[in-house]
Short mmCIF file of C-alpha atoms in Angstrom, two decimals:
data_model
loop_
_atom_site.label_atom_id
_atom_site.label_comp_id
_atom_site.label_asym_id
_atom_site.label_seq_id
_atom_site.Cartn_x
_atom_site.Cartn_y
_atom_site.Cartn_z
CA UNK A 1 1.35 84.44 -108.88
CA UNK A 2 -0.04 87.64 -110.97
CA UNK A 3 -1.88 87.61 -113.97
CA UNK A 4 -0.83 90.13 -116.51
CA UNK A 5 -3.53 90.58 -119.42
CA UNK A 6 -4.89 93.06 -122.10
CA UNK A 7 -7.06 95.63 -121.25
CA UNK A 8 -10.39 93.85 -122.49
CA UNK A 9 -9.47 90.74 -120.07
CA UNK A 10 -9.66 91.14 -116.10
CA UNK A 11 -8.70 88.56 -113.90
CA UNK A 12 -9.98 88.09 -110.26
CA UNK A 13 -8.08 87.71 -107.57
CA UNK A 14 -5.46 89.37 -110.54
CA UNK A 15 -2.89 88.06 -107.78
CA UNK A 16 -2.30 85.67 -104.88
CA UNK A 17 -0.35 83.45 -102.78
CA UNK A 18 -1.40 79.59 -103.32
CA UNK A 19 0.43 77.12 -100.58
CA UNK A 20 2.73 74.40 -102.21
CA UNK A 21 -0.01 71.39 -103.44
CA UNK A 22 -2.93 73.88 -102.91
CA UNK A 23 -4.81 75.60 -105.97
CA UNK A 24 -7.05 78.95 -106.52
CA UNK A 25 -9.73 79.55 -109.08
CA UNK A 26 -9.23 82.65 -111.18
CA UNK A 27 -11.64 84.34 -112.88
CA UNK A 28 -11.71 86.04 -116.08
CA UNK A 29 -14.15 88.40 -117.61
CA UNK A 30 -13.97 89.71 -121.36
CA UNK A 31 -15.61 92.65 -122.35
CA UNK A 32 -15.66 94.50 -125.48
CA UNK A 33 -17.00 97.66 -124.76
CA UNK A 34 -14.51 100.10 -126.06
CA UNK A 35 -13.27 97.62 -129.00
CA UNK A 36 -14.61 98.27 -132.88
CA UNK A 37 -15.69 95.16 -135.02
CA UNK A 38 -12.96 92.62 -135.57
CA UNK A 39 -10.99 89.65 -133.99
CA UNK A 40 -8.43 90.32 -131.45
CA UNK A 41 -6.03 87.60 -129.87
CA UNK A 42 -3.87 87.96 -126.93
CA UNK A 43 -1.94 85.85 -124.44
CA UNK A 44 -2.53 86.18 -121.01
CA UNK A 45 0.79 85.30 -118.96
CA UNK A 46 0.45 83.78 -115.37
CA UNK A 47 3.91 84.46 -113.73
CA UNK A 48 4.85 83.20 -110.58
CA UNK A 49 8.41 81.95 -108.69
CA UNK A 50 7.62 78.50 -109.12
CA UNK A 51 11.53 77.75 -110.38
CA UNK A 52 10.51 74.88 -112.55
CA UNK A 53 7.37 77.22 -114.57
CA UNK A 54 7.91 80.50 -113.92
CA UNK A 55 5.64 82.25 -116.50
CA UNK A 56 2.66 80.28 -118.70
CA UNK A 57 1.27 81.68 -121.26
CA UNK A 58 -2.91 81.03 -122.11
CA UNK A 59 -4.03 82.20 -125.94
CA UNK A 60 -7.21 83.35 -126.08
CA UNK A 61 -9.52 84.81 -129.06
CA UNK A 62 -12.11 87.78 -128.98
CA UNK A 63 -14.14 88.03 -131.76
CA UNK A 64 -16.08 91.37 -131.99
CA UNK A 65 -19.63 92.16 -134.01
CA UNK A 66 -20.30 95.12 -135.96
CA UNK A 67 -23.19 96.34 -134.13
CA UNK A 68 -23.04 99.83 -132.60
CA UNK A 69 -22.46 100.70 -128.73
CA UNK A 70 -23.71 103.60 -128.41
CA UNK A 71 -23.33 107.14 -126.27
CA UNK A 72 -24.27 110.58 -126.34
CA UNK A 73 -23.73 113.84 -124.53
CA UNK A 74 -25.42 117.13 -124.28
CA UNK A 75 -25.57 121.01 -123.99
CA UNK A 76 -28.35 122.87 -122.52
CA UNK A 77 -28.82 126.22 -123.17
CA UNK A 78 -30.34 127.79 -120.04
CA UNK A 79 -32.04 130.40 -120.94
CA UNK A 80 -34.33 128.73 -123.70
CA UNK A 81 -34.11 125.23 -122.52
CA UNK A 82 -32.61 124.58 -126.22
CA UNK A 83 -30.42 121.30 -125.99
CA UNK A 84 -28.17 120.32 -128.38
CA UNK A 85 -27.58 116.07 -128.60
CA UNK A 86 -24.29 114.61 -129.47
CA UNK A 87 -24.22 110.93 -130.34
CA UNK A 88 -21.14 108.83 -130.53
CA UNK A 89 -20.80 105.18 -131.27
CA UNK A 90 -18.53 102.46 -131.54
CA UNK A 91 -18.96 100.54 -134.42
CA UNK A 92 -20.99 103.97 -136.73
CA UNK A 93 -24.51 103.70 -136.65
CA UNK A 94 -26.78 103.90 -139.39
CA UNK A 95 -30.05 104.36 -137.80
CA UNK A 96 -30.75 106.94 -135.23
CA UNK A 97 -34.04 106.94 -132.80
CA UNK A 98 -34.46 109.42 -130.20
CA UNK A 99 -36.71 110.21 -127.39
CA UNK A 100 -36.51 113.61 -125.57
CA UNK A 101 -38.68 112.50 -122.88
CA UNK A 102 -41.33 114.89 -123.26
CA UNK A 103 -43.49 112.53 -126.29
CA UNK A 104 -41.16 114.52 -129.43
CA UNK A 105 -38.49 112.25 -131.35
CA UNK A 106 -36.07 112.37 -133.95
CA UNK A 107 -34.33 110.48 -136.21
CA UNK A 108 -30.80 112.63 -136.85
CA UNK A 109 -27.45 111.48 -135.47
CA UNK A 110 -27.56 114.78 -133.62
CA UNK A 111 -30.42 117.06 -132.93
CA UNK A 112 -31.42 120.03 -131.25
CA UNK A 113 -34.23 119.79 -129.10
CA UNK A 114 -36.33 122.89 -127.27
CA UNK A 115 -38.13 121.62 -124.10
CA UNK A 116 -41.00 123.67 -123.46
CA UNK A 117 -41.23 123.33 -119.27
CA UNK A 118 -38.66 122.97 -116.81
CA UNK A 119 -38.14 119.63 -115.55
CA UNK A 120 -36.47 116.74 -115.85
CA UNK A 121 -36.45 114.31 -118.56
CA UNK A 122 -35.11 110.67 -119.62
CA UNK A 123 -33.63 111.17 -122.94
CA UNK A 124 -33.09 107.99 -124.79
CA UNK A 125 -31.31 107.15 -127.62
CA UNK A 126 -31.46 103.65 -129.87
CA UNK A 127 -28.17 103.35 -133.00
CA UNK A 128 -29.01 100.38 -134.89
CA UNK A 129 -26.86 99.02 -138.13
CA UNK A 130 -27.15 96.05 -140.23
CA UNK A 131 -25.39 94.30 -136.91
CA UNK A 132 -27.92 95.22 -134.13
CA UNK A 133 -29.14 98.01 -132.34
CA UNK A 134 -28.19 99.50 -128.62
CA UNK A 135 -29.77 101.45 -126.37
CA UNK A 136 -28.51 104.36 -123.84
CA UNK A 137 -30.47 106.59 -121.33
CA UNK A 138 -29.98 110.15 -119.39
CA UNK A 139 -31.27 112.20 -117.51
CA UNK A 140 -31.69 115.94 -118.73
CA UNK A 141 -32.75 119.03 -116.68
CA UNK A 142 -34.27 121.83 -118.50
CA UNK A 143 -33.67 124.88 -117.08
CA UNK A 144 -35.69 127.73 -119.32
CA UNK A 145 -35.30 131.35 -117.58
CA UNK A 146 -35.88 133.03 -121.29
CA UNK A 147 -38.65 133.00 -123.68
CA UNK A 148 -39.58 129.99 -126.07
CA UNK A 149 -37.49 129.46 -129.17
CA UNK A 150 -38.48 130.96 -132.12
CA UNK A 151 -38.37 129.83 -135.81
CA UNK A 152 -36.30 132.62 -137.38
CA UNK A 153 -33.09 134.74 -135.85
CA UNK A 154 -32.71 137.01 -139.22
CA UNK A 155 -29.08 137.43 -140.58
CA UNK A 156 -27.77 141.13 -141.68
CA UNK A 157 -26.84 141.06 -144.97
CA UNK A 158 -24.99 143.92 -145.93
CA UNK A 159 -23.08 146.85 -143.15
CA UNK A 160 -22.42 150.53 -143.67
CA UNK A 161 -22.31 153.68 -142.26
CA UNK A 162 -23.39 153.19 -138.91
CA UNK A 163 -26.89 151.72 -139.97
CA UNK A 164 -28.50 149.24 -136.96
CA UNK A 165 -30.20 149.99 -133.69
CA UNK A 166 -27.83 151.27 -130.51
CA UNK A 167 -30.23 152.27 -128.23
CA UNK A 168 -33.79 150.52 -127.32
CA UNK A 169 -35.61 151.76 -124.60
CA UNK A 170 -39.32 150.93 -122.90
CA UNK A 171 -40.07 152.83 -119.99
CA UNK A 172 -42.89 153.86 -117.64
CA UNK A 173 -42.66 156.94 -115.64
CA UNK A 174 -41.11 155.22 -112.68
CA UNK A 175 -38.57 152.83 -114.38
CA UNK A 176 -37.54 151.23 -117.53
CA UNK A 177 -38.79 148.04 -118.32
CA UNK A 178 -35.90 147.86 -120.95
CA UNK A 179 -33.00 150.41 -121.13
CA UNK A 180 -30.39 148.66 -123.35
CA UNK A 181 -27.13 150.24 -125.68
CA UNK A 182 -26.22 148.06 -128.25
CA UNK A 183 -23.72 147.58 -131.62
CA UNK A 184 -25.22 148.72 -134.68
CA UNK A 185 -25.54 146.12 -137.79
CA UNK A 186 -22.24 145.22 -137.72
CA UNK A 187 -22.91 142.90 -134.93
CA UNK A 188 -25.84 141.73 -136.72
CA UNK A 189 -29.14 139.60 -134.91
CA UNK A 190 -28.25 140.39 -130.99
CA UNK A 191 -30.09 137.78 -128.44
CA UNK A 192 -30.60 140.27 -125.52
CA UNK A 193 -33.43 137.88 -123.79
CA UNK A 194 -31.51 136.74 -120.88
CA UNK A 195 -30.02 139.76 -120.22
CA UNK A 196 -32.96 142.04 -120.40
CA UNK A 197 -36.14 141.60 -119.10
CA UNK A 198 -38.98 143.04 -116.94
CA UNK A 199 -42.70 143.46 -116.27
CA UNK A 200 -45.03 145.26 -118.16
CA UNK A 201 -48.60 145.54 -117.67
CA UNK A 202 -51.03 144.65 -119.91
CA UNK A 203 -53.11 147.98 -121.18
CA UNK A 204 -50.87 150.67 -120.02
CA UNK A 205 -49.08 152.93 -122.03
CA UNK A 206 -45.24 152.67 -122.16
CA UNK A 207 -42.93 155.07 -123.96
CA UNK A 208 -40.74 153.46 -126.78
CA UNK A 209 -37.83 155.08 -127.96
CA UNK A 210 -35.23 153.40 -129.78
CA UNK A 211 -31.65 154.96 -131.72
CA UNK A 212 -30.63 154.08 -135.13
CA UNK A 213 -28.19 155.81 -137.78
CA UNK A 214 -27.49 159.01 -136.83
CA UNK A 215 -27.23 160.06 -141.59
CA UNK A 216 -30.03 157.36 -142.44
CA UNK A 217 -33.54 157.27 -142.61
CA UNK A 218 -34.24 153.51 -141.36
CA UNK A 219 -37.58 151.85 -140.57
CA UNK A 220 -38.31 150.43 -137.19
CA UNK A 221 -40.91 147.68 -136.19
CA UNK A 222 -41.82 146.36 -132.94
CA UNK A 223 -43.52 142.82 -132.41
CA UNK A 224 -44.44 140.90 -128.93
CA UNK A 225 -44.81 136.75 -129.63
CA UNK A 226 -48.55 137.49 -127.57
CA UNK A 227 -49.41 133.62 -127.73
CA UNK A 228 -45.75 132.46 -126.80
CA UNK A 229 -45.82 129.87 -129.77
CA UNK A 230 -42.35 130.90 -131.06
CA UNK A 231 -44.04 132.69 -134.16
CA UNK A 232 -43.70 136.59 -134.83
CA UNK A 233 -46.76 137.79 -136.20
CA UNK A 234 -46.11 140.69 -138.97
CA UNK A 235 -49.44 141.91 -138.39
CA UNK A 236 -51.18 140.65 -135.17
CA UNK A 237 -48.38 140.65 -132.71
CA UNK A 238 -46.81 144.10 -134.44
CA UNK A 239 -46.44 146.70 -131.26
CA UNK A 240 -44.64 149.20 -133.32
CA UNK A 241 -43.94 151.02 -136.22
CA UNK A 242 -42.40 153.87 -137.64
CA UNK A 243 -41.83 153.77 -141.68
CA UNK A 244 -41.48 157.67 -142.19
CA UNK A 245 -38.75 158.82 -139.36
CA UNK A 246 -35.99 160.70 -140.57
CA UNK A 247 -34.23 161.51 -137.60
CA UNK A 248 -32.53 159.04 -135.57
CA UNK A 249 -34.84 158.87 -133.11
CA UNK A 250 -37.79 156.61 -133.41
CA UNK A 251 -40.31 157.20 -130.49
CA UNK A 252 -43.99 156.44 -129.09
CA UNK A 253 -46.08 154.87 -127.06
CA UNK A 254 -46.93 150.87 -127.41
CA UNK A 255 -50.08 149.10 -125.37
CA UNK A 256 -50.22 145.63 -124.48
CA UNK A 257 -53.67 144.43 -125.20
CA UNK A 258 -55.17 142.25 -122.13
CA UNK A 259 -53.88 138.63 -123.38
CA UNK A 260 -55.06 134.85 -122.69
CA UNK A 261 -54.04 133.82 -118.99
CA UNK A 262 -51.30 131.36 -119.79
CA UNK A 263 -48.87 133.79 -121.28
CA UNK A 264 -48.84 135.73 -118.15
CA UNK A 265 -45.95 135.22 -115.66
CA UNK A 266 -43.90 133.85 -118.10
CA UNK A 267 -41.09 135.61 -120.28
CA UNK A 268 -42.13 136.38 -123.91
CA UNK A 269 -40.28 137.57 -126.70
CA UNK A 270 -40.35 140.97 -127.92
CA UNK A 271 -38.31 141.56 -131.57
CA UNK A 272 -37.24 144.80 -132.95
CA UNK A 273 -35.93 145.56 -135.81
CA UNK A 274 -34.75 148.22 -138.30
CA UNK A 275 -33.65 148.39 -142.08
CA UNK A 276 -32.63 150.97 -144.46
CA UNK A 277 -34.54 150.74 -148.24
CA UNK A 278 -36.91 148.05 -147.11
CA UNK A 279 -39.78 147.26 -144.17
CA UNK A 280 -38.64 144.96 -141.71
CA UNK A 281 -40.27 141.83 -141.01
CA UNK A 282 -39.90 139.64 -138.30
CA UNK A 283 -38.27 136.72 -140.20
CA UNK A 284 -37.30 138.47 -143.23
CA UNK A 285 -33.05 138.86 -143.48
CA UNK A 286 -32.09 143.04 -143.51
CA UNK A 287 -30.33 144.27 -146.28
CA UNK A 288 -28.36 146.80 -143.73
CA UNK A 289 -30.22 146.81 -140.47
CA UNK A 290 -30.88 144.59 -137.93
CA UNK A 291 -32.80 142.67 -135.52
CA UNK A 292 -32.55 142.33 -131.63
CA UNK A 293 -34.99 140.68 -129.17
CA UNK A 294 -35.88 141.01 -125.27
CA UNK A 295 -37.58 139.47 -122.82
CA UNK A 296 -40.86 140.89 -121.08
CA UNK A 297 -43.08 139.29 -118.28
CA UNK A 298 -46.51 140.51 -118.39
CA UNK A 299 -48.63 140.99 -115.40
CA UNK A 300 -52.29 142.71 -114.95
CA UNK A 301 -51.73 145.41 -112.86
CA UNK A 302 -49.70 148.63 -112.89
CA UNK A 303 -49.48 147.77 -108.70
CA UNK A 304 -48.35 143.96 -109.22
CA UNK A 305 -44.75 145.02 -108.37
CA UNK A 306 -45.44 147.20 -105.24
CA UNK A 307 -47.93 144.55 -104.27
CA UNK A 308 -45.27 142.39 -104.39
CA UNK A 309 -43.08 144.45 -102.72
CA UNK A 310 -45.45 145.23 -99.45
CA UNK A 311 -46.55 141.55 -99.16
CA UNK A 312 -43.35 139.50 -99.73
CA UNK A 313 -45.41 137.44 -102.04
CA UNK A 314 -43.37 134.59 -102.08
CA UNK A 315 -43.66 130.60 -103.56
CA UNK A 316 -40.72 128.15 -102.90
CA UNK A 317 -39.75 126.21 -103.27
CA UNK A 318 -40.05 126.56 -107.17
CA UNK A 319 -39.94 124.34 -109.20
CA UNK A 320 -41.03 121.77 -106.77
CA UNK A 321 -42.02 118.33 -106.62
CA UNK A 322 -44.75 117.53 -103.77
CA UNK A 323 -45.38 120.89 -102.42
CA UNK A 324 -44.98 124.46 -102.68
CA UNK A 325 -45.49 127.09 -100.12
CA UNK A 326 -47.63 130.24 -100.74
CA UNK A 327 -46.37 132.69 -98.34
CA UNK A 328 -47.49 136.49 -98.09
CA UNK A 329 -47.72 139.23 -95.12
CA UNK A 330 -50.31 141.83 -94.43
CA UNK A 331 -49.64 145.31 -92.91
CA UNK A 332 -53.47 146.30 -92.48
CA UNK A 333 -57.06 143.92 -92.54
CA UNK A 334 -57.46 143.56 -96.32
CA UNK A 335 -59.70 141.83 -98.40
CA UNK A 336 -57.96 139.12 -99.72
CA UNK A 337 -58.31 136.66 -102.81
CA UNK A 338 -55.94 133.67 -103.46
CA UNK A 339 -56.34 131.34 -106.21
CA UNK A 340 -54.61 129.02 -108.56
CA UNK A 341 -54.82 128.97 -112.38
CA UNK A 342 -54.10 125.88 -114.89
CA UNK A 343 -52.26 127.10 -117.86
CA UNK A 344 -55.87 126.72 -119.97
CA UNK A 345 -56.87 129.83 -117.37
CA UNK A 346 -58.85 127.15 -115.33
CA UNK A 347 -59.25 128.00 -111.62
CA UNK A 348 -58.25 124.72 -110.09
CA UNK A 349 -58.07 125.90 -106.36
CA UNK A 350 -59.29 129.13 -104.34
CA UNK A 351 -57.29 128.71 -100.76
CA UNK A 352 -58.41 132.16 -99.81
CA UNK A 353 -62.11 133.45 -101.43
CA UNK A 354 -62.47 137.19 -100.91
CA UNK A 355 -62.92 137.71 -97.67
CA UNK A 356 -60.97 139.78 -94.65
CA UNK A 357 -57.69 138.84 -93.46
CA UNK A 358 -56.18 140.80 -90.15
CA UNK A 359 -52.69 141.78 -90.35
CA UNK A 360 -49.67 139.07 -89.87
CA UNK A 361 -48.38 135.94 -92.63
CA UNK A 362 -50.22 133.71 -93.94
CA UNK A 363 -49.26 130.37 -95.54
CA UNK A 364 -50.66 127.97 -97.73
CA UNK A 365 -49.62 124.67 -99.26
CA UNK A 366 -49.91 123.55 -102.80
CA UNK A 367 -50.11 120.17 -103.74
CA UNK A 368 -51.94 116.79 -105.19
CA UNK A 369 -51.90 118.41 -108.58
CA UNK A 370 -50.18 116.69 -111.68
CA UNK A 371 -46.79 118.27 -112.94
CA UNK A 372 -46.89 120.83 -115.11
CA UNK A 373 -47.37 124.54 -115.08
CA UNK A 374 -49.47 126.52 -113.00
CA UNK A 375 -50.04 130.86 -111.40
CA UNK A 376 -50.92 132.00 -108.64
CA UNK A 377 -52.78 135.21 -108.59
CA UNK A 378 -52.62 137.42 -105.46
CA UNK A 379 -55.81 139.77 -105.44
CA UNK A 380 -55.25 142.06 -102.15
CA UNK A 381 -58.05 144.89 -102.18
CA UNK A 382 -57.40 146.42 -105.47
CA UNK A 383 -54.25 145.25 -106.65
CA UNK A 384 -53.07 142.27 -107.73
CA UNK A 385 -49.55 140.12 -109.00
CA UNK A 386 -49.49 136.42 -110.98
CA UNK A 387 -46.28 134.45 -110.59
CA UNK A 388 -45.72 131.34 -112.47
CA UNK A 389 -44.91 127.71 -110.74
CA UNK A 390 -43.49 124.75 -112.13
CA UNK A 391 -44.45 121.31 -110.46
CA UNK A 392 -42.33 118.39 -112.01
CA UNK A 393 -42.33 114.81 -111.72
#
């Protein structure tokens, strides 16, 4: 015999051989997963080459309730760990509850949601209507290799003649920490912070030149988000400014003031921007100019990169779960300081406390620590280099 049956029936065994006199037990499962709200009805035929009854047919009834099953899907933006949540449903949904995993919630059918570490999350999501409710998990990796979101990406307003930025540069005298060529305004708010990023050092002096319309006067303003909270400060986290320029070349010198621990190691978000008949502001639209950002890492010492260089200063793996491995090499005796920072600036562990180390590599293990955030700071003699570490669940 074989059963033959709609797609919302399944029969087990869905065929077999029975001996003349003999029987079999068949099974059958409904399910109305992929079916909207209604009734549906449907035979299910048994054929088999019994000459006397060689097909019977079995009516059967599925009655289906309104309430939602629900779904979603989503896209992660890997450089700012932005995700963007998709909900579907069968039977539409009228209430929407989500959990990003990370204690934040909404209640839109489909949200964007910044996660503000690398890890990895359950994301849940409960569609209820006057019916019911259902519930659906996932897991979602956040993978953030740029700076945090910010609240504003300003939107050109106007475009003539050439007026925008096409050049930004930051430089030290042995390399650029951002040498980028550009579209003018007609290209409007460019997001170069994946693209572009370096070290700079906090309180040393970097030359900043920058390229705007080669006919207009345009001002320029520099800001750095200093506290990494997402917020461009007009006044407190300005770097730059140059209201009175009538050439197309905007140059000087910026300084990044010595900063709070937890913002080092970590990209941040530098904005420029330009305009032609008013001063820019970080979140303010330009009538014809424009806006761009980068990405900087800051660090403490004008030697972090050499230092890092000469040692092989080296964690991994990172991100990590149970332990990571500190792992540096010395070419002389040095005097050596290794220690590990919370991101409130806390020292929560010193493996090595100032003292002599001979030549040859050196190891250490991190661990027992809760997940989260954390930089190590490599002191050797006078210089020193932070890198950031992620432990996750």
């Amino acid at each position: 015999y074989t059963v033959v049956a709609p797609p919302w029936i399944s029969a087990t065994p869905i065929s077999d051989t029975i001996p003349p006199g003999d029987s079999v037990v068949v099974t059958l499962s409904f399910s109305s997963g992929t079916l909207s709200a209604g009734t549906y009805l449907a035979n299910i035929s048994i054929q088999s080459n019994d000459m006397f009854r060689t097909i019977k047919n079995i009516a059967f009834t599925l009655n289906v309730d309104n309430n939602p099953c629900m779904d979603f899907v989503f896209i992660s933006d890997t450089c700012t760990g932005l995700v963007n949540f998709i909900s579907s449903s069968i039977n539409t949904a009228t209430v929407y509850d989500w959990d990003f995993g990370d204690g934040t919630t909404s209640a839109i059918a489909n949200p964007f949601h910044s996660y503000m570490t690398n890890g990895n999350y359950i994301a849940r999501l409960i569609g209820c209507n006057a019916s019911g409710c259902d519930t659906v998990t996932q897991n979602v990796q956040a993978i953030i290799k740029g700076p945090k979101e910010t609240i504003c990406y300003p939107v050109t307003q106007s475009y003539c003649c050439g007026i925008g930025i096409t050049h930004f540069r930051v430089a030290r005298p042995v390399s650029d920490v951002i040498n980028n060529n550009s579209n003018d305004a007609s290209a409007g708010f460019e997001d170069f912070t994946c693209s572009n990023a370096n070290t700079m050092i906090t309180n040393y002096p970097y030359a900043l030149t920058c390229t705007t319309a080669l006919t207009f006067s345009e001002y320029l303003k520099v800001w750095l988000d200093m506290n990494n909270d997402g917020i461009l400060d007009s006044v407190s986290e300005m770097l730059f400014s140059d209201l009175d320029t009538v050439a197309p070349i905007h140059s000087g010198i910026i300084t990044v003031p010595a900063l709070p621990l937890n913002v080092y190691g970590i990209p941040l978000r530098m904005r420029v921007a330009s305009d032609f008949q008013q001063i820019p502001q970080p979140c303010v639209n330009p009538h014809f100019g424009q806006h761009e950002d980068y990405s900087v890492i800051l660090n403490f010492s004008v030697d972090a990169n050499e230092l890092s260089a000469e040692t092989g200063f080296s964690l991994y793996p990172n991100p990590f779960t149970q332990s990571i491995t500190i792992d540096y090499t010395l070419r002389q005796t040095s005097k050596v300081r290794l220690e590990v920072f919370n991101m409130l600036g806390e020292i929560i562990s010193i493996p090595v406390d100032s003292k002599l180390q001979s030549s040859g590599q050196y190891k250490f293990q991190f661990t027992e620590q809760p997940a989260g955030i954390y930089f190590v700071k490599l002191s050797v003699n006078e210089k020193s280099v932070v890198k950031k570490i992620v432990k996750m669940n």
